[in-house]
Short mmCIF file of C-alpha atoms in Angstrom, two decimals:
data_model
loop_
_atom_site.label_atom_id
_atom_site.label_comp_id
_atom_site.label_asym_id
_atom_site.label_seq_id
_atom_site.Cartn_x
_atom_site.Cartn_y
_atom_site.Cartn_z
CA UNK V 22 0.91 -15.08 1.91
CA UNK V 23 -2.83 -14.84 2.62
CA UNK V 24 -3.82 -16.82 5.75
CA UNK V 25 -0.17 -17.40 6.68
CA UNK V 26 0.88 -16.49 10.21
CA UNK V 27 4.48 -15.30 10.42
CA UNK V 28 6.30 -14.50 13.66
CA UNK V 29 8.96 -11.80 13.32
CA UNK V 30 11.26 -11.79 16.33
CA UNK V 31 13.24 -8.61 16.80
CA UNK V 32 10.54 -6.69 14.96
CA UNK V 33 11.50 -3.36 16.51
CA UNK V 34 14.85 -3.06 14.74
CA UNK V 35 15.31 -1.45 11.34
CA UNK V 36 15.46 -4.86 9.65
CA UNK V 37 12.45 -6.14 11.56
CA UNK V 38 10.35 -3.14 10.65
CA UNK V 39 11.15 -3.53 6.97
CA UNK V 40 10.40 -7.24 7.03
CA UNK V 41 7.10 -6.74 8.88
CA UNK V 42 6.03 -4.12 6.34
CA UNK V 43 6.85 -6.40 3.39
CA UNK V 44 5.04 -9.38 4.87
CA UNK V 45 2.01 -7.31 5.80
CA UNK V 46 1.88 -5.88 2.29
CA UNK V 47 1.97 -9.44 0.93
CA UNK V 48 -1.09 -10.35 3.00
CA UNK V 49 0.45 -12.29 5.89
CA UNK V 50 -0.82 -12.19 9.47
CA UNK V 51 2.34 -10.78 11.03
CA UNK V 52 3.06 -11.26 14.73
CA UNK V 53 5.71 -8.68 15.66
CA UNK V 54 7.67 -9.70 18.76
CA UNK V 55 10.07 -7.51 20.70
CA UNK V 56 11.48 -7.15 24.19
CA UNK V 57 10.30 -3.55 24.63
CA UNK V 58 6.84 -2.14 23.90
CA UNK V 59 8.24 1.17 22.69
CA UNK V 60 10.30 -0.55 20.00
CA UNK V 61 7.12 -1.98 18.45
CA UNK V 62 5.38 1.36 18.05
CA UNK V 63 4.20 1.88 14.45
CA UNK V 64 5.45 -1.54 13.31
CA UNK V 65 3.22 -2.77 10.46
CA UNK V 66 1.79 -5.99 11.87
CA UNK V 67 -1.52 -7.65 12.68
CA UNK V 68 -0.48 -7.95 16.30
CA UNK V 69 2.47 -7.30 18.58
CA UNK V 70 3.86 -9.10 21.61
CA UNK V 71 6.34 -7.96 24.24
CA UNK V 72 8.24 -11.08 25.20
CA UNK V 73 11.54 -12.24 26.63
CA UNK V 74 12.52 -14.74 23.96
CA UNK V 75 15.27 -16.13 26.18
CA UNK V 76 12.69 -17.33 28.73
CA UNK V 77 11.41 -20.80 27.75
CA UNK V 78 8.37 -20.69 30.04
CA UNK V 79 7.27 -17.27 28.81
CA UNK V 80 7.72 -18.32 25.18
CA UNK V 81 5.78 -21.55 25.74
CA UNK V 82 2.85 -19.69 27.32
CA UNK V 83 2.78 -17.14 24.51
CA UNK V 84 2.94 -19.89 21.87
CA UNK V 85 0.01 -21.76 23.42
CA UNK V 86 -2.09 -18.63 23.28
CA UNK V 87 -1.09 -17.94 19.67
CA UNK V 88 -1.97 -21.51 18.63
CA UNK V 89 -5.40 -21.12 20.20
CA UNK V 90 -6.17 -18.23 17.84
CA UNK V 91 -4.36 -19.06 14.61
CA UNK V 92 -4.96 -22.13 12.43
CA UNK V 93 -1.24 -22.54 11.78
CA UNK V 94 2.14 -20.94 12.39
CA UNK V 95 3.82 -20.75 9.02
CA UNK V 96 6.96 -18.72 9.57
CA UNK V 97 9.52 -17.66 12.17
CA UNK V 98 11.94 -14.93 11.14
CA UNK V 99 14.57 -14.45 13.83
CA UNK V 100 16.03 -10.95 13.55
CA UNK V 101 17.11 -10.59 17.16
CA UNK V 102 20.70 -9.56 17.62
CA UNK V 103 23.15 -7.00 18.84
CA UNK V 104 26.80 -6.11 18.55
CA UNK V 105 29.72 -6.11 20.91
CA UNK V 106 33.28 -6.60 19.79
CA UNK V 107 36.15 -8.42 21.41
CA UNK V 108 36.49 -11.68 23.28
CA UNK V 109 35.54 -10.76 26.86
CA UNK V 110 33.45 -13.04 29.07
CA UNK V 111 30.77 -10.47 29.89
CA UNK V 112 30.39 -9.45 26.27
CA UNK V 113 30.06 -13.11 25.25
CA UNK V 114 27.27 -13.67 27.77
CA UNK V 115 25.47 -10.52 26.59
CA UNK V 116 25.66 -11.62 22.96
CA UNK V 117 24.85 -15.27 23.64
CA UNK V 118 21.49 -14.42 25.20
CA UNK V 119 20.49 -12.29 22.23
CA UNK V 120 22.06 -14.01 19.24
CA UNK V 121 21.80 -17.68 20.20
CA UNK V 122 19.58 -18.31 23.23
CA UNK V 123 16.59 -16.45 21.80
CA UNK V 124 16.90 -18.47 18.59
CA UNK V 125 17.20 -21.78 20.42
CA UNK V 126 14.22 -21.11 22.69
CA UNK V 127 11.91 -19.79 19.97
CA UNK V 128 12.76 -22.40 17.34
CA UNK V 129 12.51 -25.30 19.79
CA UNK V 130 9.04 -24.11 20.76
CA UNK V 131 7.74 -23.57 17.21
CA UNK V 132 9.71 -26.13 15.20
CA UNK V 133 6.88 -28.68 15.16
CA UNK V 134 4.37 -25.99 14.25
CA UNK V 135 6.44 -25.05 11.22
CA UNK V 136 6.75 -28.69 10.17
CA UNK V 137 2.96 -29.10 10.44
CA UNK V 138 2.23 -25.94 8.48
CA UNK V 139 2.71 -27.48 5.06
CA UNK V 140 4.91 -24.56 4.07
CA UNK V 141 6.83 -23.65 7.21
CA UNK V 142 9.79 -21.29 6.97
CA UNK V 143 12.46 -20.47 9.55
CA UNK V 144 15.03 -17.80 8.74
CA UNK V 145 17.83 -16.02 10.54
CA UNK V 146 20.25 -13.26 9.60
CA UNK V 147 23.95 -13.98 9.95
CA UNK V 148 27.03 -11.96 9.13
CA UNK V 149 29.51 -12.07 6.28
CA UNK V 150 32.20 -11.69 8.95
CA UNK V 151 31.70 -15.35 9.94
CA UNK V 152 33.55 -16.34 6.76
CA UNK V 153 36.44 -13.99 7.58
CA UNK V 154 36.69 -13.93 11.38
CA UNK V 155 38.98 -11.56 13.24
CA UNK V 156 39.98 -11.49 16.89
CA UNK V 157 38.36 -8.11 17.37
CA UNK V 158 34.95 -9.70 16.86
CA UNK V 159 35.67 -13.23 18.11
CA UNK V 160 32.62 -13.46 20.38
CA UNK V 161 30.28 -12.18 17.71
CA UNK V 162 31.38 -14.46 14.89
CA UNK V 163 31.52 -17.48 17.18
CA UNK V 164 27.89 -17.03 18.19
CA UNK V 165 26.74 -16.21 14.67
CA UNK V 166 28.43 -19.40 13.46
CA UNK V 167 26.68 -21.34 16.23
CA UNK V 168 23.34 -19.87 15.17
CA UNK V 169 24.00 -20.96 11.59
CA UNK V 170 24.73 -24.51 12.75
CA UNK V 171 21.55 -24.57 14.84
CA UNK V 172 19.54 -23.68 11.74
CA UNK V 173 21.39 -26.30 9.69
CA UNK V 174 20.50 -28.94 12.28
CA UNK V 175 16.81 -28.07 11.95
CA UNK V 176 17.09 -28.07 8.16
CA UNK V 177 18.78 -31.46 8.20
CA UNK V 178 16.05 -33.02 10.32
CA UNK V 179 13.30 -31.63 8.10
CA UNK V 180 15.14 -32.93 5.04
CA UNK V 181 15.60 -36.39 6.52
CA UNK V 182 11.93 -36.61 7.52
CA UNK V 183 10.74 -35.12 4.21
CA UNK V 184 8.91 -32.38 6.08
CA UNK V 185 7.46 -29.57 3.92
CA UNK V 186 9.44 -26.90 5.76
CA UNK V 187 12.64 -24.96 5.16
CA UNK V 188 15.26 -23.35 7.40
CA UNK V 189 17.31 -20.60 5.79
CA UNK V 190 20.21 -18.31 6.70
CA UNK V 191 20.53 -14.90 5.11
CA UNK V 192 24.06 -13.46 5.06
CA UNK V 193 24.48 -9.68 5.22
CA UNK V 194 27.33 -7.24 5.72
CA UNK V 195 25.75 -4.43 7.74
CA UNK V 196 22.05 -3.68 8.00
CA UNK V 197 22.71 0.03 7.73
CA UNK V 198 24.36 -0.36 4.30
CA UNK V 199 22.37 1.16 1.46
CA UNK V 200 19.58 -1.10 0.27
CA UNK V 201 20.24 -3.99 2.67
CA UNK V 202 17.03 -3.79 4.70
CA UNK V 203 14.93 -3.53 1.56
CA UNK V 204 16.71 -6.53 0.05
CA UNK V 205 16.26 -8.52 3.26
CA UNK V 206 12.57 -7.67 3.45
CA UNK V 207 11.99 -8.74 -0.15
CA UNK V 208 13.92 -11.96 0.38
CA UNK V 209 11.97 -12.84 3.53
CA UNK V 210 8.61 -12.20 1.90
CA UNK V 211 9.67 -14.30 -1.09
CA UNK V 212 10.53 -17.42 0.90
CA UNK V 213 7.07 -18.93 0.42
CA UNK V 214 7.25 -18.59 -3.36
CA UNK V 215 10.33 -20.83 -3.58
CA UNK V 216 10.30 -24.65 -3.52
CA UNK V 217 10.99 -26.07 -0.06
CA UNK V 218 13.73 -28.38 -1.28
CA UNK V 219 15.47 -25.46 -2.97
CA UNK V 220 15.74 -23.24 0.10
CA UNK V 221 15.94 -25.70 2.98
CA UNK V 222 19.43 -25.42 4.45
CA UNK V 223 20.40 -22.63 2.07
CA UNK V 224 22.83 -19.84 2.95
CA UNK V 225 21.57 -16.92 0.89
CA UNK V 226 24.26 -14.28 0.55
CA UNK V 227 22.64 -10.86 0.36
CA UNK V 228 25.94 -9.10 1.01
CA UNK V 229 27.15 -9.67 -2.55
CA UNK V 230 24.18 -7.81 -3.97
CA UNK V 231 25.12 -4.72 -1.97
CA UNK V 232 28.90 -5.16 -1.98
CA UNK V 233 29.66 -1.90 -3.74
CA UNK V 234 27.52 0.04 -1.29
CA UNK V 235 29.15 -1.51 1.77
CA UNK V 236 32.85 -1.25 0.96
CA UNK V 237 33.35 1.38 3.65
CA UNK V 238 31.55 -0.56 6.41
CA UNK V 239 33.75 -1.59 9.33
CA UNK V 240 31.23 -3.36 11.59
CA UNK V 241 28.81 -6.24 11.00
CA UNK V 242 25.03 -6.00 11.30
CA UNK V 243 24.31 -4.05 14.48
CA UNK V 244 20.80 -2.63 14.26
CA UNK V 245 18.77 -5.73 14.87
CA UNK V 246 15.90 -5.62 17.32
CA UNK V 247 15.44 -7.31 20.65
#
C-alpha cells in the first residue's frame, strides 16, 4: 500500500474509521472525506476533507486539487450511507442523495484516475437485504440495488477495455454486528493484494462470515458516514 492514495468517502462512520485505520496501518496515503468536520475528528488518515459528495462542481474542484498533489489516485472506498425504512417519497429522496448520488458523482469524477493508476480499486458496501427485499425497506433496497448495478457497469467497462482496475461490492448484514467493521476493514485493505481480474465485478459476501453473530439483527447497515 506504500505510495497508494486511497479516498475513503464516509470516513466519519464506524465503518469508515475502521477502514481508514487499516489502510493507514498498511502504509496508504488515506484521504478521509466526510460531510461534517466533527465526524472526521481523530480519524486515522494522512488528510481529511469536508465535502458535499452530491455536488458535482465541489467534487470536481476538490479532485483537481488532489491530483495536483498526489501522483495517482489508487482507490475509492464509498462508505457513505444512511437508513430510513418504508417507501415514502421524502425518505426515498433522502436516501437517494446519500446512497446513490454521492456514489455516482464521486465515481464519475475519479473513474479515469482509477483506470490510470495501474491498480485502481473502487468498492462500495451493500446490504444482504437486497437479496431478500421486504416492503418495509423498499426504498433502501431499491437504492442499494441501484448502487450495485452502477458498480457493475464500471466493472464491465474496465473488463472490456482490459483496464488494470477493479470495482467491488462488499455485502454486509449490519455494521454494528460483532466483528463486521473489522472484517470490512481487513477486506478493504486487502483489495490491492488480489489479482484485478479476480475481484473486478465481484460481490464479496461478508455477512456469511458473521452470520452467527448477526442472527438477532433486524435492520441493515445503518452506521455509515456522510
